[in-house]
């Protein structure tokens, strides 16, 4: 079983590419945002706990997110591995994820990082706002804030994974199909 982290700043195309990669390589796409929303919508005990936390405007604690991911991994059958999208977001979360995977005789095999320059990210997010109506993509100040948070909180994971030999940069500019092929090449190297 192989496990990939897919990274990139907001607007880099992680979600779009993750769905396609999961399908092509029989990987289970783990989008923590989608998983959190599904648990809350299903009214599970974990979902109720998360809803209570989020309704106070607080972030869901790392250990709760790890518990959610562990539960999903334990229930998933017939998969070649997992593609983590949107988690981890900090080095501390990365270490927690590694510890949880280790207990299941698993590990992070590679970190795929979509590299996209700043101007292209802003252009994509504004275009996405027009198409999807996402309010967080409409305001240039919010976009800049999200990119800054990615740089300060999430980019340190790249250095952490680089030191472990897991970091694989991928040019995230161009046609969706071309980016998909570049990512696929990196996955084929690991699988």
PDB file of C-alpha atoms in Angstrom:
ATOM      1  CA  UNK A   1       0.000   0.000   0.000  1.00  0.00           C
ATOM      2  CA  UNK A   2       1.377   3.401  -0.984  1.00  0.00           C
ATOM      3  CA  UNK A   3       0.521   6.759   0.508  1.00  0.00           C
ATOM      4  CA  UNK A   4       0.944  10.143  -1.108  1.00  0.00           C
ATOM      5  CA  UNK A   5       0.594  13.663   0.203  1.00  0.00           C
ATOM      6  CA  UNK A   6      -0.513  16.135  -2.471  1.00  0.00           C
ATOM      7  CA  UNK A   7       0.418  19.722  -1.761  1.00  0.00           C
ATOM      8  CA  UNK A   8       0.236  23.100  -3.343  1.00  0.00           C
ATOM      9  CA  UNK A   9      -1.043  26.537  -2.453  1.00  0.00           C
ATOM     10  CA  UNK A  10      -4.721  27.477  -2.824  1.00  0.00           C
ATOM     11  CA  UNK A  11      -5.598  27.402  -6.517  1.00  0.00           C
ATOM     12  CA  UNK A  12      -2.811  24.994  -7.492  1.00  0.00           C
ATOM     13  CA  UNK A  13      -5.291  22.333  -8.633  1.00  0.00           C
ATOM     14  CA  UNK A  14      -4.847  19.739  -5.865  1.00  0.00           C
ATOM     15  CA  UNK A  15      -8.517  18.810  -5.671  1.00  0.00           C
ATOM     16  CA  UNK A  16      -8.988  18.512  -9.426  1.00  0.00           C
ATOM     17  CA  UNK A  17      -5.879  16.397  -9.844  1.00  0.00           C
ATOM     18  CA  UNK A  18      -6.458  14.266  -6.736  1.00  0.00           C
ATOM     19  CA  UNK A  19      -9.782  12.928  -7.981  1.00  0.00           C
ATOM     20  CA  UNK A  20      -8.263  11.925 -11.327  1.00  0.00           C
ATOM     21  CA  UNK A  21      -5.120  10.398  -9.785  1.00  0.00           C
ATOM     22  CA  UNK A  22      -7.123   8.389  -7.259  1.00  0.00           C
ATOM     23  CA  UNK A  23      -9.226   6.925 -10.050  1.00  0.00           C
ATOM     24  CA  UNK A  24      -6.261   6.118 -12.313  1.00  0.00           C
ATOM     25  CA  UNK A  25      -4.106   4.458  -9.643  1.00  0.00           C
ATOM     26  CA  UNK A  26      -6.840   2.916  -7.418  1.00  0.00           C
ATOM     27  CA  UNK A  27      -5.938   5.243  -4.560  1.00  0.00           C
ATOM     28  CA  UNK A  28      -8.439   6.412  -1.971  1.00  0.00           C
ATOM     29  CA  UNK A  29      -8.663  10.209  -2.062  1.00  0.00           C
ATOM     30  CA  UNK A  30      -8.748  11.522   1.498  1.00  0.00           C
ATOM     31  CA  UNK A  31      -9.894  15.128   1.501  1.00  0.00           C
ATOM     32  CA  UNK A  32     -10.157  16.054   5.164  1.00  0.00           C
ATOM     33  CA  UNK A  33     -12.535  18.928   4.412  1.00  0.00           C
ATOM     34  CA  UNK A  34     -14.916  16.560   2.607  1.00  0.00           C
ATOM     35  CA  UNK A  35     -14.542  13.975   5.367  1.00  0.00           C
ATOM     36  CA  UNK A  36     -15.344  16.513   8.111  1.00  0.00           C
ATOM     37  CA  UNK A  37     -18.431  17.729   6.259  1.00  0.00           C
ATOM     38  CA  UNK A  38     -19.603  14.129   5.626  1.00  0.00           C
ATOM     39  CA  UNK A  39     -19.264  13.146   9.306  1.00  0.00           C
ATOM     40  CA  UNK A  40     -21.233  16.212  10.382  1.00  0.00           C
ATOM     41  CA  UNK A  41     -23.921  15.617   7.754  1.00  0.00           C
ATOM     42  CA  UNK A  42     -24.199  11.941   8.759  1.00  0.00           C
ATOM     43  CA  UNK A  43     -24.691  12.925  12.390  1.00  0.00           C
ATOM     44  CA  UNK A  44     -22.095  10.448  13.667  1.00  0.00           C
ATOM     45  CA  UNK A  45     -20.776  10.823  17.210  1.00  0.00           C
ATOM     46  CA  UNK A  46     -17.504  12.126  15.781  1.00  0.00           C
ATOM     47  CA  UNK A  47     -19.455  14.477  13.498  1.00  0.00           C
ATOM     48  CA  UNK A  48     -21.427  15.830  16.449  1.00  0.00           C
ATOM     49  CA  UNK A  49     -18.202  16.460  18.369  1.00  0.00           C
ATOM     50  CA  UNK A  50     -16.705  18.290  15.393  1.00  0.00           C
ATOM     51  CA  UNK A  51     -19.865  20.299  14.785  1.00  0.00           C
ATOM     52  CA  UNK A  52     -19.852  21.452  18.403  1.00  0.00           C
ATOM     53  CA  UNK A  53     -16.213  22.547  18.110  1.00  0.00           C
ATOM     54  CA  UNK A  54     -16.698  24.278  14.756  1.00  0.00           C
ATOM     55  CA  UNK A  55     -19.907  26.045  15.842  1.00  0.00           C
ATOM     56  CA  UNK A  56     -17.796  27.888  18.433  1.00  0.00           C
ATOM     57  CA  UNK A  57     -15.486  29.055  15.669  1.00  0.00           C
ATOM     58  CA  UNK A  58     -12.685  26.796  16.849  1.00  0.00           C
ATOM     59  CA  UNK A  59     -10.472  24.547  14.756  1.00  0.00           C
ATOM     60  CA  UNK A  60     -11.020  20.816  14.996  1.00  0.00           C
ATOM     61  CA  UNK A  61      -8.109  19.486  17.105  1.00  0.00           C
ATOM     62  CA  UNK A  62      -5.411  17.518  15.305  1.00  0.00           C
ATOM     63  CA  UNK A  63      -6.127  14.354  17.289  1.00  0.00           C
ATOM     64  CA  UNK A  64      -9.781  14.412  16.159  1.00  0.00           C
ATOM     65  CA  UNK A  65      -8.765  14.801  12.505  1.00  0.00           C
ATOM     66  CA  UNK A  66      -6.225  11.969  12.902  1.00  0.00           C
ATOM     67  CA  UNK A  67      -8.972   9.820  14.466  1.00  0.00           C
ATOM     68  CA  UNK A  68     -11.212  10.567  11.482  1.00  0.00           C
ATOM     69  CA  UNK A  69      -8.461   9.641   9.001  1.00  0.00           C
ATOM     70  CA  UNK A  70      -7.564   6.479  10.949  1.00  0.00           C
ATOM     71  CA  UNK A  71     -11.203   5.407  10.929  1.00  0.00           C
ATOM     72  CA  UNK A  72     -11.446   5.931   7.166  1.00  0.00           C
ATOM     73  CA  UNK A  73      -8.204   3.991   6.558  1.00  0.00           C
ATOM     74  CA  UNK A  74      -9.385   1.109   8.755  1.00  0.00           C
ATOM     75  CA  UNK A  75     -12.712   0.874   6.886  1.00  0.00           C
ATOM     76  CA  UNK A  76     -11.243   1.112   3.369  1.00  0.00           C
ATOM     77  CA  UNK A  77     -10.685  -2.120   1.441  1.00  0.00           C
ATOM     78  CA  UNK A  78      -9.400  -2.894  -2.057  1.00  0.00           C
ATOM     79  CA  UNK A  79      -7.246   0.187  -2.466  1.00  0.00           C
ATOM     80  CA  UNK A  80      -3.653   0.532  -3.643  1.00  0.00           C
ATOM     81  CA  UNK A  81      -3.138   3.270  -1.048  1.00  0.00           C
ATOM     82  CA  UNK A  82      -4.198   6.747  -0.028  1.00  0.00           C
ATOM     83  CA  UNK A  83      -3.854  10.240  -1.451  1.00  0.00           C
ATOM     84  CA  UNK A  84      -3.960  12.834   1.351  1.00  0.00           C
ATOM     85  CA  UNK A  85      -5.385  16.172   0.177  1.00  0.00           C
ATOM     86  CA  UNK A  86      -5.684  19.055   2.648  1.00  0.00           C
ATOM     87  CA  UNK A  87      -3.915  17.314   5.490  1.00  0.00           C
ATOM     88  CA  UNK A  88      -1.445  17.588   7.051  1.00  0.00           C
ATOM     89  CA  UNK A  89      -1.213  21.395   7.261  1.00  0.00           C
ATOM     90  CA  UNK A  90       1.608  21.688   9.799  1.00  0.00           C
ATOM     91  CA  UNK A  91       4.776  19.756  10.647  1.00  0.00           C
ATOM     92  CA  UNK A  92       3.141  18.678  13.911  1.00  0.00           C
ATOM     93  CA  UNK A  93       0.199  17.203  11.993  1.00  0.00           C
ATOM     94  CA  UNK A  94       2.657  15.456   9.673  1.00  0.00           C
ATOM     95  CA  UNK A  95       4.359  13.776  12.635  1.00  0.00           C
ATOM     96  CA  UNK A  96       0.951  12.747  14.050  1.00  0.00           C
ATOM     97  CA  UNK A  97      -0.031  11.301  10.667  1.00  0.00           C
ATOM     98  CA  UNK A  98       3.261   9.392  10.442  1.00  0.00           C
ATOM     99  CA  UNK A  99       2.731   7.945  13.933  1.00  0.00           C
ATOM    100  CA  UNK A 100      -0.818   6.851  13.117  1.00  0.00           C
ATOM    101  CA  UNK A 101       0.305   5.253   9.837  1.00  0.00           C
ATOM    102  CA  UNK A 102       3.231   3.514  11.552  1.00  0.00           C
ATOM    103  CA  UNK A 103       0.786   1.796  13.936  1.00  0.00           C
ATOM    104  CA  UNK A 104      -0.820   0.304  10.815  1.00  0.00           C
ATOM    105  CA  UNK A 105       2.535  -0.709   9.279  1.00  0.00           C
ATOM    106  CA  UNK A 106       2.183   2.091   6.726  1.00  0.00           C
ATOM    107  CA  UNK A 107       4.152   5.219   5.893  1.00  0.00           C
ATOM    108  CA  UNK A 108       4.117   8.327   3.732  1.00  0.00           C
ATOM    109  CA  UNK A 109       5.775   7.226   0.491  1.00  0.00           C
ATOM    110  CA  UNK A 110       5.948  10.524  -1.342  1.00  0.00           C
ATOM    111  CA  UNK A 111       4.958  14.174  -1.242  1.00  0.00           C
ATOM    112  CA  UNK A 112       3.792  15.573  -4.578  1.00  0.00           C
ATOM    113  CA  UNK A 113       3.986  19.374  -4.618  1.00  0.00           C
ATOM    114  CA  UNK A 114       2.252  21.371  -7.347  1.00  0.00           C
ATOM    115  CA  UNK A 115       4.376  24.426  -7.995  1.00  0.00           C
ATOM    116  CA  UNK A 116       2.485  27.416  -9.361  1.00  0.00           C
ATOM    117  CA  UNK A 117       3.645  31.040  -9.345  1.00  0.00           C
ATOM    118  CA  UNK A 118       1.769  33.656  -7.326  1.00  0.00           C
ATOM    119  CA  UNK A 119       0.155  35.571 -10.223  1.00  0.00           C
ATOM    120  CA  UNK A 120      -1.183  32.349 -11.744  1.00  0.00           C
ATOM    121  CA  UNK A 121      -2.680  31.305  -8.383  1.00  0.00           C
ATOM    122  CA  UNK A 122      -4.516  34.609  -8.012  1.00  0.00           C
ATOM    123  CA  UNK A 123      -5.781  34.412 -11.598  1.00  0.00           C
ATOM    124  CA  UNK A 124      -7.054  30.849 -11.073  1.00  0.00           C
ATOM    125  CA  UNK A 125      -8.777  31.639  -7.781  1.00  0.00           C
ATOM    126  CA  UNK A 126     -10.559  34.665  -9.223  1.00  0.00           C
ATOM    127  CA  UNK A 127     -11.663  32.554 -12.206  1.00  0.00           C
ATOM    128  CA  UNK A 128     -12.851  29.799  -9.852  1.00  0.00           C
ATOM    129  CA  UNK A 129     -14.890  32.391  -7.954  1.00  0.00           C
ATOM    130  CA  UNK A 130     -16.675  33.273 -11.181  1.00  0.00           C
ATOM    131  CA  UNK A 131     -17.414  29.624 -11.965  1.00  0.00           C
ATOM    132  CA  UNK A 132     -18.232  28.242  -8.519  1.00  0.00           C
ATOM    133  CA  UNK A 133     -19.258  31.334  -6.591  1.00  0.00           C
ATOM    134  CA  UNK A 134     -16.915  30.451  -3.729  1.00  0.00           C
ATOM    135  CA  UNK A 135     -16.846  33.575  -1.550  1.00  0.00           C
ATOM    136  CA  UNK A 136     -13.301  32.864  -0.310  1.00  0.00           C
ATOM    137  CA  UNK A 137     -12.050  33.108  -3.903  1.00  0.00           C
ATOM    138  CA  UNK A 138     -13.639  36.492  -4.736  1.00  0.00           C
ATOM    139  CA  UNK A 139     -11.719  38.834  -2.462  1.00  0.00           C
ATOM    140  CA  UNK A 140      -8.069  39.491  -3.401  1.00  0.00           C
ATOM    141  CA  UNK A 141      -7.242  40.265   0.257  1.00  0.00           C
ATOM    142  CA  UNK A 142      -8.640  36.887   1.345  1.00  0.00           C
ATOM    143  CA  UNK A 143      -6.717  35.174  -1.456  1.00  0.00           C
ATOM    144  CA  UNK A 144      -3.478  36.824  -0.310  1.00  0.00           C
ATOM    145  CA  UNK A 145      -4.192  35.810   3.274  1.00  0.00           C
ATOM    146  CA  UNK A 146      -4.789  32.178   2.283  1.00  0.00           C
ATOM    147  CA  UNK A 147      -1.558  32.102   0.280  1.00  0.00           C
ATOM    148  CA  UNK A 148       0.334  33.659   3.205  1.00  0.00           C
ATOM    149  CA  UNK A 149      -1.088  31.061   5.622  1.00  0.00           C
ATOM    150  CA  UNK A 150       0.003  28.303   3.235  1.00  0.00           C
ATOM    151  CA  UNK A 151       3.515  29.753   3.075  1.00  0.00           C
ATOM    152  CA  UNK A 152       3.896  30.213   6.837  1.00  0.00           C
ATOM    153  CA  UNK A 153       2.104  27.115   8.161  1.00  0.00           C
ATOM    154  CA  UNK A 154       2.191  24.503   5.407  1.00  0.00           C
ATOM    155  CA  UNK A 155       5.367  25.111   3.404  1.00  0.00           C
ATOM    156  CA  UNK A 156       7.577  24.008   6.346  1.00  0.00           C
ATOM    157  CA  UNK A 157       6.247  20.485   5.711  1.00  0.00           C
ATOM    158  CA  UNK A 158       8.021  20.602   2.348  1.00  0.00           C
ATOM    159  CA  UNK A 159      11.387  21.046   4.097  1.00  0.00           C
ATOM    160  CA  UNK A 160      10.480  18.302   6.578  1.00  0.00           C
ATOM    161  CA  UNK A 161       9.634  15.881   3.740  1.00  0.00           C
ATOM    162  CA  UNK A 162      12.609  16.992   1.638  1.00  0.00           C
ATOM    163  CA  UNK A 163      14.948  15.921   4.462  1.00  0.00           C
ATOM    164  CA  UNK A 164      13.269  12.490   4.425  1.00  0.00           C
ATOM    165  CA  UNK A 165      13.652  12.148   0.644  1.00  0.00           C
ATOM    166  CA  UNK A 166       9.874  12.287   0.037  1.00  0.00           C
ATOM    167  CA  UNK A 167       9.586  15.647  -1.755  1.00  0.00           C
ATOM    168  CA  UNK A 168       8.720  15.540  -5.468  1.00  0.00           C
ATOM    169  CA  UNK A 169       8.067  18.935  -7.081  1.00  0.00           C
ATOM    170  CA  UNK A 170       5.711  18.983 -10.071  1.00  0.00           C
ATOM    171  CA  UNK A 171       5.200  21.888 -12.464  1.00  0.00           C
ATOM    172  CA  UNK A 172       1.575  22.846 -11.818  1.00  0.00           C
ATOM    173  CA  UNK A 173       1.238  25.273 -14.739  1.00  0.00           C
ATOM    174  CA  UNK A 174      -0.300  24.353 -18.077  1.00  0.00           C
ATOM    175  CA  UNK A 175      -3.223  22.297 -19.302  1.00  0.00           C
ATOM    176  CA  UNK A 176      -4.958  20.110 -16.705  1.00  0.00           C
ATOM    177  CA  UNK A 177      -4.092  17.018 -18.748  1.00  0.00           C
ATOM    178  CA  UNK A 178      -0.389  17.943 -18.939  1.00  0.00           C
ATOM    179  CA  UNK A 179      -0.221  18.500 -15.171  1.00  0.00           C
ATOM    180  CA  UNK A 180      -2.021  15.180 -14.653  1.00  0.00           C
ATOM    181  CA  UNK A 181       0.598  13.399 -16.773  1.00  0.00           C
ATOM    182  CA  UNK A 182       3.451  14.988 -14.790  1.00  0.00           C
ATOM    183  CA  UNK A 183       1.874  13.867 -11.517  1.00  0.00           C
ATOM    184  CA  UNK A 184       1.194  10.388 -12.938  1.00  0.00           C
ATOM    185  CA  UNK A 185       4.863  10.031 -13.871  1.00  0.00           C
ATOM    186  CA  UNK A 186       5.855  10.748 -10.263  1.00  0.00           C
ATOM    187  CA  UNK A 187       3.344   8.210  -8.918  1.00  0.00           C
ATOM    188  CA  UNK A 188       4.558   5.547 -11.356  1.00  0.00           C
ATOM    189  CA  UNK A 189       8.095   5.998  -9.996  1.00  0.00           C
ATOM    190  CA  UNK A 190       6.870   5.110  -6.488  1.00  0.00           C
ATOM    191  CA  UNK A 191       4.350   2.398  -7.395  1.00  0.00           C
TER     192      UNK A 191
END
